[in-house]
Coordinates of C-alpha atoms and ligand atoms in Angstrom, one line a residue:
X287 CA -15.9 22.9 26.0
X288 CA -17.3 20.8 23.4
X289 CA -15.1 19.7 20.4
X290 CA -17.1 22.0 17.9
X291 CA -16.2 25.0 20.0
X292 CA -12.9 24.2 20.3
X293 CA -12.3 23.8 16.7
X294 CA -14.4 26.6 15.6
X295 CA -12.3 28.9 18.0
X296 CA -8.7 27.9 16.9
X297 CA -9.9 27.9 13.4
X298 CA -10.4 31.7 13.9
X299 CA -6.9 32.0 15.6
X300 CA -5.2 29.9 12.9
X301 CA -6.6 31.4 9.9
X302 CA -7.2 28.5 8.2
X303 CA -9.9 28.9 5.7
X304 CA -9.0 27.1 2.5
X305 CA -7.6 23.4 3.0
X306 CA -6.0 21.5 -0.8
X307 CA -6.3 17.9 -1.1
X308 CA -4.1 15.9 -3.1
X309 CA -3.8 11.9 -3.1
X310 CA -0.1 10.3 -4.2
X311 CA 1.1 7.0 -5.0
X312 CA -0.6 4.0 -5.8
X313 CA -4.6 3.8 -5.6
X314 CA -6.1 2.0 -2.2
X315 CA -9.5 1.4 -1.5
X316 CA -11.2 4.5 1.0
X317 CA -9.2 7.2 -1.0
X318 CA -12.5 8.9 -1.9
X319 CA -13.8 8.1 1.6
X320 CA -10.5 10.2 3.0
X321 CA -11.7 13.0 0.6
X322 CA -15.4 12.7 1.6
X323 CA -14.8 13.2 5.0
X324 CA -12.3 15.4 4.6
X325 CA -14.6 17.7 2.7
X326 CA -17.5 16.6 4.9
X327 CA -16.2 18.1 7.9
X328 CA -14.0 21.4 6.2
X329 CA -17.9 22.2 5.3
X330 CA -19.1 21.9 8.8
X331 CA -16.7 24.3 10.4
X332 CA -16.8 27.0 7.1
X333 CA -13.6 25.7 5.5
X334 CA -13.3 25.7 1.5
X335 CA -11.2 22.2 0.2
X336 CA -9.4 22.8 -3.3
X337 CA -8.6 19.4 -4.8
X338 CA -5.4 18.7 -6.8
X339 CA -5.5 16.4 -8.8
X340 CA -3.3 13.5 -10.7
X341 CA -0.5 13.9 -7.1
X342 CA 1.8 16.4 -7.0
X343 CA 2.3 16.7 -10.7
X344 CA -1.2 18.8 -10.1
X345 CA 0.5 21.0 -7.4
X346 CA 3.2 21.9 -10.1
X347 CA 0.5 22.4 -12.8
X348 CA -1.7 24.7 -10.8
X349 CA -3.9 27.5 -12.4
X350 CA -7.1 25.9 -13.7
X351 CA -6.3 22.3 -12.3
X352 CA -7.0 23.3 -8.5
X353 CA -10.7 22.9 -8.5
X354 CA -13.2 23.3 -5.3
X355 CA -14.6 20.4 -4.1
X356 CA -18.1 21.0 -2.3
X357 CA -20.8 18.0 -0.7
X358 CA -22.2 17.6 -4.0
X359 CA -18.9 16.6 -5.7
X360 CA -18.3 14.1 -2.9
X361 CA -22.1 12.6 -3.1
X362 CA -21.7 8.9 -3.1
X363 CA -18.2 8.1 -3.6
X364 CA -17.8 6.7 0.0
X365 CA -18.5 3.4 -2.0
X366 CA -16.1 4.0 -4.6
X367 CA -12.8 2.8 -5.4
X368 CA -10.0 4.5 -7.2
X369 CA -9.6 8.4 -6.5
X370 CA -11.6 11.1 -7.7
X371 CA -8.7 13.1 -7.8
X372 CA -6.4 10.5 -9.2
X373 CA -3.0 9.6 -8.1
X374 CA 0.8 9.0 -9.6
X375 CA 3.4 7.4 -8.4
X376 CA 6.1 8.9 -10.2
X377 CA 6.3 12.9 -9.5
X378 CA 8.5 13.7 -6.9
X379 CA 9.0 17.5 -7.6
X380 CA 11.7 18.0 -5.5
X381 CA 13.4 15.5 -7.4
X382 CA 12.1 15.4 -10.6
X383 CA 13.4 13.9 -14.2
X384 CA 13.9 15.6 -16.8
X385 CA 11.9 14.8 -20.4
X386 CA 12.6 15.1 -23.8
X387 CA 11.1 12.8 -26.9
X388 CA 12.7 10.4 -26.6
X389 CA 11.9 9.8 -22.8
X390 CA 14.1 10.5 -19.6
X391 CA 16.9 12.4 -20.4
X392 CA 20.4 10.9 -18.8
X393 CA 23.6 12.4 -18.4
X394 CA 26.6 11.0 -20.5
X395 CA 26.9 8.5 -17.4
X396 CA 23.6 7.3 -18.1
X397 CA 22.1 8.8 -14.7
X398 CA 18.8 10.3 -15.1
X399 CA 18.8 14.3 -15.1
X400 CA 16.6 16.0 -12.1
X401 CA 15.2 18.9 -11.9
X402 CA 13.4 20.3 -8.5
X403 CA 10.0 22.1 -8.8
X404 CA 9.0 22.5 -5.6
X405 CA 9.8 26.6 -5.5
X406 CA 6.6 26.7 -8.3
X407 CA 4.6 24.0 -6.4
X408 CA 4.3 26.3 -3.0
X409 CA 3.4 29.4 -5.5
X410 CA 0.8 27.9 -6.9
X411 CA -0.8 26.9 -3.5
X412 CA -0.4 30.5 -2.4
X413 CA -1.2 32.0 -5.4
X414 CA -4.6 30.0 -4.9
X415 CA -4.9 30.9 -1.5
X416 CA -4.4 27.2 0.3
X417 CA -3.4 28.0 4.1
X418 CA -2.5 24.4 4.4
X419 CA -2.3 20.7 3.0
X420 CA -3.5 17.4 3.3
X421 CA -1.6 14.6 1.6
X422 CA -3.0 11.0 1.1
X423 CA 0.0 9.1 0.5
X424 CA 2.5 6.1 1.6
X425 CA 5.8 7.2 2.3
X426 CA 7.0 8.6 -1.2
X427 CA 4.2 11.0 -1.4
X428 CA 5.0 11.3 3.2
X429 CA 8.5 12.0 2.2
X430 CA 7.7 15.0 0.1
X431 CA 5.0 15.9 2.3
X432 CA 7.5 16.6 5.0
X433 CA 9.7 18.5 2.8
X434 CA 6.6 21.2 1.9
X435 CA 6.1 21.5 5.4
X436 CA 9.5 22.5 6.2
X437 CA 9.0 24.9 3.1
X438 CA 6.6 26.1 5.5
X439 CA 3.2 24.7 4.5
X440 CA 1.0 23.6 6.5
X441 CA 0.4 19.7 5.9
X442 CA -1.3 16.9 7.3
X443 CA 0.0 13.5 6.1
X444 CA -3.1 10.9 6.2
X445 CA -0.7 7.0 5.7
X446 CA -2.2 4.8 3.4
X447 CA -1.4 1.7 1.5
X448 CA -3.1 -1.5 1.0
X449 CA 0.4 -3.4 2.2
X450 CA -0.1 -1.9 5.8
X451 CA 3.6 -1.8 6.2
X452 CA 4.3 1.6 8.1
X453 CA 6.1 1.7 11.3
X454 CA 4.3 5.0 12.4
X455 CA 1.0 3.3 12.1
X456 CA -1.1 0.3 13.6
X457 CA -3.1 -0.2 10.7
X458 CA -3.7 1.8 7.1
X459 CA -6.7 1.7 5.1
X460 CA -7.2 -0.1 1.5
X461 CA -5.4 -3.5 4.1
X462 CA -8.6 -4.9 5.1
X463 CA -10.4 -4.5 1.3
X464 CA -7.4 -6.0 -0.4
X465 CA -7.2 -9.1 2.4
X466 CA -10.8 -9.3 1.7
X467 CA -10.5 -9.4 -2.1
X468 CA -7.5 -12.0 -1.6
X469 CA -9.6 -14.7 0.5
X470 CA -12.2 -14.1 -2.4
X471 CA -10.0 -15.3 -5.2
X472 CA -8.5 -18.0 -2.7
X473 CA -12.0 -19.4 -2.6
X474 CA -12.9 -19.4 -5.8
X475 CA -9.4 -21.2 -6.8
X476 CA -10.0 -23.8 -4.4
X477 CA -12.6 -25.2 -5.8
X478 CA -10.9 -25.4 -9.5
X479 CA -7.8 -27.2 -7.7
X480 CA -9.9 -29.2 -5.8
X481 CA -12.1 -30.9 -8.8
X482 CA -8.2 -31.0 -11.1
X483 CA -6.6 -32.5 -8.3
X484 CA -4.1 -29.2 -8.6
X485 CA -1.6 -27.4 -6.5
X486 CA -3.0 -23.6 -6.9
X487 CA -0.8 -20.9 -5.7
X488 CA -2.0 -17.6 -5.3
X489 CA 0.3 -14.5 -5.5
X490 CA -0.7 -11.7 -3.3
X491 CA 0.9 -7.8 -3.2
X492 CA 2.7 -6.1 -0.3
X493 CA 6.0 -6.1 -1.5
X494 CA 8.6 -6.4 1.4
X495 CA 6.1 -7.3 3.4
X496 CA 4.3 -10.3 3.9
X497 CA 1.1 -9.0 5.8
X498 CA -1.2 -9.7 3.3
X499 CA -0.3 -12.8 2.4
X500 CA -0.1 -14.0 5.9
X501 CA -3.7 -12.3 6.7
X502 CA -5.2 -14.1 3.8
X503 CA -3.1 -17.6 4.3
X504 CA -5.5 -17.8 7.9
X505 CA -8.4 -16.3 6.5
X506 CA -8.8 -18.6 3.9
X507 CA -7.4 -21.8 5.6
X508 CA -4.1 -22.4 3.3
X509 CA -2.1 -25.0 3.3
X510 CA 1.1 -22.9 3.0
X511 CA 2.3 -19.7 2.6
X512 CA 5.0 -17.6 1.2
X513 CA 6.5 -14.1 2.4
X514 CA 9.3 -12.4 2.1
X515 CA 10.3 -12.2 6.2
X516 CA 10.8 -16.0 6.6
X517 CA 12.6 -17.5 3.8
X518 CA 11.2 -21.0 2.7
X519 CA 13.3 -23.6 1.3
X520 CA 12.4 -25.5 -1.5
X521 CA 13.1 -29.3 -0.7
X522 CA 10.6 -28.8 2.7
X523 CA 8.2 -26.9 0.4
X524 CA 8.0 -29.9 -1.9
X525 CA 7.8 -32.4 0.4
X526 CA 5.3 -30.3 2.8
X527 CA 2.7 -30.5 -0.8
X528 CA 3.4 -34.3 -1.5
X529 CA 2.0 -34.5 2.3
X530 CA -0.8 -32.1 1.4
X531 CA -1.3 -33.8 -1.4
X532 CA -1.3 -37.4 0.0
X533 CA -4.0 -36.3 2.6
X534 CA -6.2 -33.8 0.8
X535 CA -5.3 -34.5 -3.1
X536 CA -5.2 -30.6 -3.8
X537 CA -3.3 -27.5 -1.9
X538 CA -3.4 -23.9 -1.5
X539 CA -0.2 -22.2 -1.6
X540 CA -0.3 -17.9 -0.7
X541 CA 2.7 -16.3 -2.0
X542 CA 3.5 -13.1 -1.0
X543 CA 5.1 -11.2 -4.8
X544 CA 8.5 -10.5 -2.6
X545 CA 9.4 -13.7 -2.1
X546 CA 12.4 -15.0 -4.0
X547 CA 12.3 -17.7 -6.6
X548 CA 13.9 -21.1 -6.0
X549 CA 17.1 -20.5 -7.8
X550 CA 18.8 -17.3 -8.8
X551 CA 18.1 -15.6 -12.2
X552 CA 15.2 -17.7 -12.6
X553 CA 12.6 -14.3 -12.5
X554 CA 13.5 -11.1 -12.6
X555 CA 11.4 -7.8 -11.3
X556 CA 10.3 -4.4 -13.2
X557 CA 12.2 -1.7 -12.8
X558 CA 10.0 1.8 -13.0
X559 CA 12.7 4.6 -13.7
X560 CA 11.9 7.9 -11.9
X561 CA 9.8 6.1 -9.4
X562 CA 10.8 7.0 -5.6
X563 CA 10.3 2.9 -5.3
X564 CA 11.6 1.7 -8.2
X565 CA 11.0 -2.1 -8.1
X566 CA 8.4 -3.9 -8.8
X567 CA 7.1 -7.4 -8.2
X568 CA 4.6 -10.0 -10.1
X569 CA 5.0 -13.1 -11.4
X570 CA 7.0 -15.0 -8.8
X571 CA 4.3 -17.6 -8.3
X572 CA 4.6 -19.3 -11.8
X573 CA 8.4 -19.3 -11.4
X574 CA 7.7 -21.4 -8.4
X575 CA 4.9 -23.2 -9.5
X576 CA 6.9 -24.4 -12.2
X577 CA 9.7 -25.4 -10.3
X578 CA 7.4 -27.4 -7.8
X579 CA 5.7 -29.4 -10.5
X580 CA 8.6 -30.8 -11.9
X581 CA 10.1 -31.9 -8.5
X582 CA 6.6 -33.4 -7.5
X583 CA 6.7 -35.5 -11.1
X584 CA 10.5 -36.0 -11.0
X585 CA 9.8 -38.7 -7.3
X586 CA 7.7 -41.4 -8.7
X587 CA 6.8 -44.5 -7.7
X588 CA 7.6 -48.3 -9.0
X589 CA 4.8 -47.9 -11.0
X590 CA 5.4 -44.0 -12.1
X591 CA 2.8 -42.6 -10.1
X592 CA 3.6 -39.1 -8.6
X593 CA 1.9 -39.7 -5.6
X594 CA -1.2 -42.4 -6.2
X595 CA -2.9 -44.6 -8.8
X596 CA -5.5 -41.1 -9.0
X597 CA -2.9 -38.6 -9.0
X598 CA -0.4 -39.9 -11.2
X599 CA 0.6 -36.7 -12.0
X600 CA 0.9 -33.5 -10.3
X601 CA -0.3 -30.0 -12.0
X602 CA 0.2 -26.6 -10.5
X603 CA -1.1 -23.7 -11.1
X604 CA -0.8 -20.1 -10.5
X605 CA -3.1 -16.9 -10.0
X606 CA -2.0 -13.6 -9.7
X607 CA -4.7 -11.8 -7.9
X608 CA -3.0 -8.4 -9.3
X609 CA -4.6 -5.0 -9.1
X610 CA -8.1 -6.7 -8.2
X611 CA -7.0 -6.2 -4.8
X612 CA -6.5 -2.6 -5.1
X613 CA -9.6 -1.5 -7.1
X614 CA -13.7 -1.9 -6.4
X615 CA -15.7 -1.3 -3.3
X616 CA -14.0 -1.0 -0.2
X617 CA -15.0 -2.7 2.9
X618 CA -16.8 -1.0 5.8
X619 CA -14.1 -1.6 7.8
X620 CA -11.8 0.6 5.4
X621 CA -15.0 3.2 4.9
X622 CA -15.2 3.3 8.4
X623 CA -11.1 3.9 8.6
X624 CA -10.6 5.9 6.2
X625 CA -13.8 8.7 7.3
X626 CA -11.9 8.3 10.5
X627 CA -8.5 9.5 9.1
X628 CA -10.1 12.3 7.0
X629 CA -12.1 14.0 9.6
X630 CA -9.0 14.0 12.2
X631 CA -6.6 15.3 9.7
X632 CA -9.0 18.3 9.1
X633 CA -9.3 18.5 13.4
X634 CA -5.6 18.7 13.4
X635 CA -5.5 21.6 10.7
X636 CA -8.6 23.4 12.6
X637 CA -7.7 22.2 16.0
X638 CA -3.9 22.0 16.5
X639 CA -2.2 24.3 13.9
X640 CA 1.0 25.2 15.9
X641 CA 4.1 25.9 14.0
X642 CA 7.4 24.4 15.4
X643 CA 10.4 26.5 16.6
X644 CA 11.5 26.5 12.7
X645 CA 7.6 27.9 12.3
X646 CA 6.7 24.7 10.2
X647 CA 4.1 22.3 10.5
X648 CA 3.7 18.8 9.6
X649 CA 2.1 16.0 11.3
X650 CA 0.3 12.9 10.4
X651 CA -2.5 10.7 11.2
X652 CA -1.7 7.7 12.8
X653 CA -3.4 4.4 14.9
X654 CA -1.7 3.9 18.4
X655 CA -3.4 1.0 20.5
X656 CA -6.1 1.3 18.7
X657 CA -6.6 4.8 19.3
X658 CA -6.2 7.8 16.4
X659 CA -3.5 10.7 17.0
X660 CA -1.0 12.1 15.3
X661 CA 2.7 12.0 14.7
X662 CA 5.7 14.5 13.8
X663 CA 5.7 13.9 9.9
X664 CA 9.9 14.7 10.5
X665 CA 9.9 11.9 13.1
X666 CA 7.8 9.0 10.3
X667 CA 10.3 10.0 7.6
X668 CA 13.3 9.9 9.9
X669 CA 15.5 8.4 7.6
X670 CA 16.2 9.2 3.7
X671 CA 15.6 5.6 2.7
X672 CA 12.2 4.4 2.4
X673 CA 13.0 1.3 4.3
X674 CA 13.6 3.3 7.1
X675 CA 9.6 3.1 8.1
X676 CA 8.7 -0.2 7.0
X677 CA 7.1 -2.6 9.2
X678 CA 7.4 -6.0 8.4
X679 CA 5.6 -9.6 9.5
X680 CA 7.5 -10.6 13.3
X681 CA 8.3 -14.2 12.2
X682 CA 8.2 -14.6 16.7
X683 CA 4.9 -12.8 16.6
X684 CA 1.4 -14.1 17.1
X685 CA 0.1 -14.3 14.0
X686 CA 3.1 -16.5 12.8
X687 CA 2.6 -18.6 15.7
X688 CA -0.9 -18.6 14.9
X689 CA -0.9 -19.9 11.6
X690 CA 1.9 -22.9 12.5
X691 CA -1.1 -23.9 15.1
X692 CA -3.2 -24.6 12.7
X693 CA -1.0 -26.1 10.1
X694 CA 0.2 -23.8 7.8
X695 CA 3.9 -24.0 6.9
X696 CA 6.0 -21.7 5.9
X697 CA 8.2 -24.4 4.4
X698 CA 10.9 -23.4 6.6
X699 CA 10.8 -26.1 9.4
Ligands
F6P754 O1 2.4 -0.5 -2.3 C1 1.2 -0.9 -2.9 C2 1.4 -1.8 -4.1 O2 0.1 -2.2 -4.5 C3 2.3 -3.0 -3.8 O3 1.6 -4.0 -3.1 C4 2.7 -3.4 -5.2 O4 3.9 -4.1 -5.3 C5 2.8 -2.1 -5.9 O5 2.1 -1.1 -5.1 C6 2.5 -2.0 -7.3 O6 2.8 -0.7 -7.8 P1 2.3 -0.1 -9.2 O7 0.9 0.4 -9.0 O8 3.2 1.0 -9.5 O9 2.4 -1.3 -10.2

């Protein structure tokens, strides 16, 4: 039987004829291509998609906010960053804070007040006829996408973040545009350090994780790099750029944002209250820059040069590459991804709708070797803490090894 007839006849025996959309967390570049082909191929079998917008604070809004999307809305935003449907980071309704005018209202202990909203959410998707859900999120928007499901909707979880940092996953889309964007700004800093005779270090996202930074350190052919997984020491990292510095007279320095700075105190991260995630990271690369400038001026020579009669002085400099990694065109690689994740999520609505023993369905989309499937949505979000799904850089893996072959240090050895 061909894969159109099999979908067409369990989409008669599961009843699904009206699929909502909603994308959660931060932005990632191939949202809109996840909605495209989500509503792309909903079309082709005779399935309506309503799209929620601005995450699940939509799904509690309801009413007039759930709107169709048809082939004409999704014209030509296969291209586009962002989210047509926008996104939030902050409304976890199961969990959700409670307001007044002054802000977040805390109890006399100073612990925010939560309220769940969930009971609404699920009414408004019935009461707007949605048989079942697809949820573009990382694993805050997952985590509450597995907790509708045993509320007994429908959902398909579609993983996606640009720090590609999920166990359940090989690889999530938004990775391979923000790399890209990354060894952009890499190459355009070089050139700057190179005529100033500067050490540049570039700060890259990912949190935890050091992926990006570690993709983009070979990519672009840096001298060092930073992450969080292997812990640098400062003396080695000085005297690893006086070498640098010595050979080439300039020096490219990735640093992933979750590294820690070279003395305690010395930078501090954002807290975002009500956020499932709370912290958040920038800046650590001018903290460290800083810190390495001084300590490359502080060793001169007899005749007070840094390290030569050219560079008698040492600058450094930092770039945050910052949310220009998030936003703009994807890359075809991430179109190609994310049309890929869209279209199997609305296979395994049409497709594969079985209910579990408790009569609840949630699964998600996921890369294993290489090949798309999916996943229990209860088995990704196995534990309560987010940490619990996180996939980090192997410091004994291949790419590590990779990049120590061809000289970059991690300022560890
Ligand atoms: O998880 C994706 C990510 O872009 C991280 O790399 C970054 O630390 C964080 O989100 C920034 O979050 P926000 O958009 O809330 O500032």
């Amino acid at each position: 039987m061909s894969d159109s007839y099999r979908i067409i006849e369990n989409t008669l025996k599961n009843g699904v004829k009206r699929i909502g959309i909603m994308t959660g967390g931060g932005d990632c570049p191939g949202l809109n291509a996840v909605i495209r082909a989500v509503v792309m191929m909903a079309d082709k079998y005779g399935v309506e998609v309503i799209g929620i917008p601005y995450g699940y604070r939509g799904m509690l809004l309801g009413g007039d906010y759930f709107h169709k999307l048809t082939c004409e809305d999704v014209q030509g935003i296969i291209e586009k960053g962002g989210t047509i449907l926008h996104s939030s980071n902050k409304d976890n309704l199961f969990k959700y804070p409670r307001r007044n005018k002054e802000g977040f209202e805390h109890d006399e202990n100073g612990k925010l007040i939560y309220d769940n909203f969930s009971e609404t959410a699920v009414q408004n998707l019935r009461d707007a006829g949605i048989d079942a859900m697809i949820i573009v999120g990382g694993d805050g928007t997952l985590t509450s996408g597995r907790d509708y499901s045993r509320m007994g909707v429908p959902v398909v979880g579609v993983p996606k973040t640009i720090d590609n940092d999920l166990r359940s996953t090989e690889i999530t889309f938004g990775f391979d545009t923000a790399v890209s964007r990354c060894v952009q700004a890499v190459e355009s800093v070089r050139t700057t350090g190179e005529a100033h005779s500067r050490v540049m270090f570039i700060e890259v996202m990912g949190r935890n994780a050091g992926h990006i930074a570690l993709h983009t350190a070979i990519s672009s052919g840096a001298d060092v790099v930073l992450i969080p997984e292997i812990p640098y020491h400062f003396d080695k990292l000085v005297a690893e750029l006086r070498r640098r510095l010595e050979r080439n007279g300039t020096a490219i320095v990735i640093v992933s944002e979750g590294v820690t700075p070279p003395e305690k105190g010395a930078y501090s991260t954002k807290i975002v209250e009500g956020s499932p995630d709370a912290v958040r990271f920038g800046g650590v690369s001018g903290v460290i820059a800083d810190y390495v400038e001084r300590a490359l001026n502080a060793d001169r020579d007899e005749n007070g040069y840094a390290i030569s009669e050219v560079l008698m002085d040492v600058e450094c400099r930092a770039t945050n590459v910052g949310y220009a990694q998030r936003g703009g065109v994807p890359t075809a690689n991430d179109r190609l991804l994310s049309t890929r994740f869209g279209a199997f999520a609305v296979k395994e609505l049409l497709e594969n709708l079985v209910p579990d023993e408790k009569g609840n369905f949630g699964r998600m989309v996921s890369v294993q070797e290489n090949r798309l499937t999916s996943v229990s949505l209860e088995e990704v979000i196995a534990s309560s803490t987010m940490i619990g799904n996180q996939r980090r850089v192997d410091p004994e893996g291949e790419l590590v090894q990779l990049a120590r072959n061809v000289q970059i240090s991690f300022a560890d050895e």
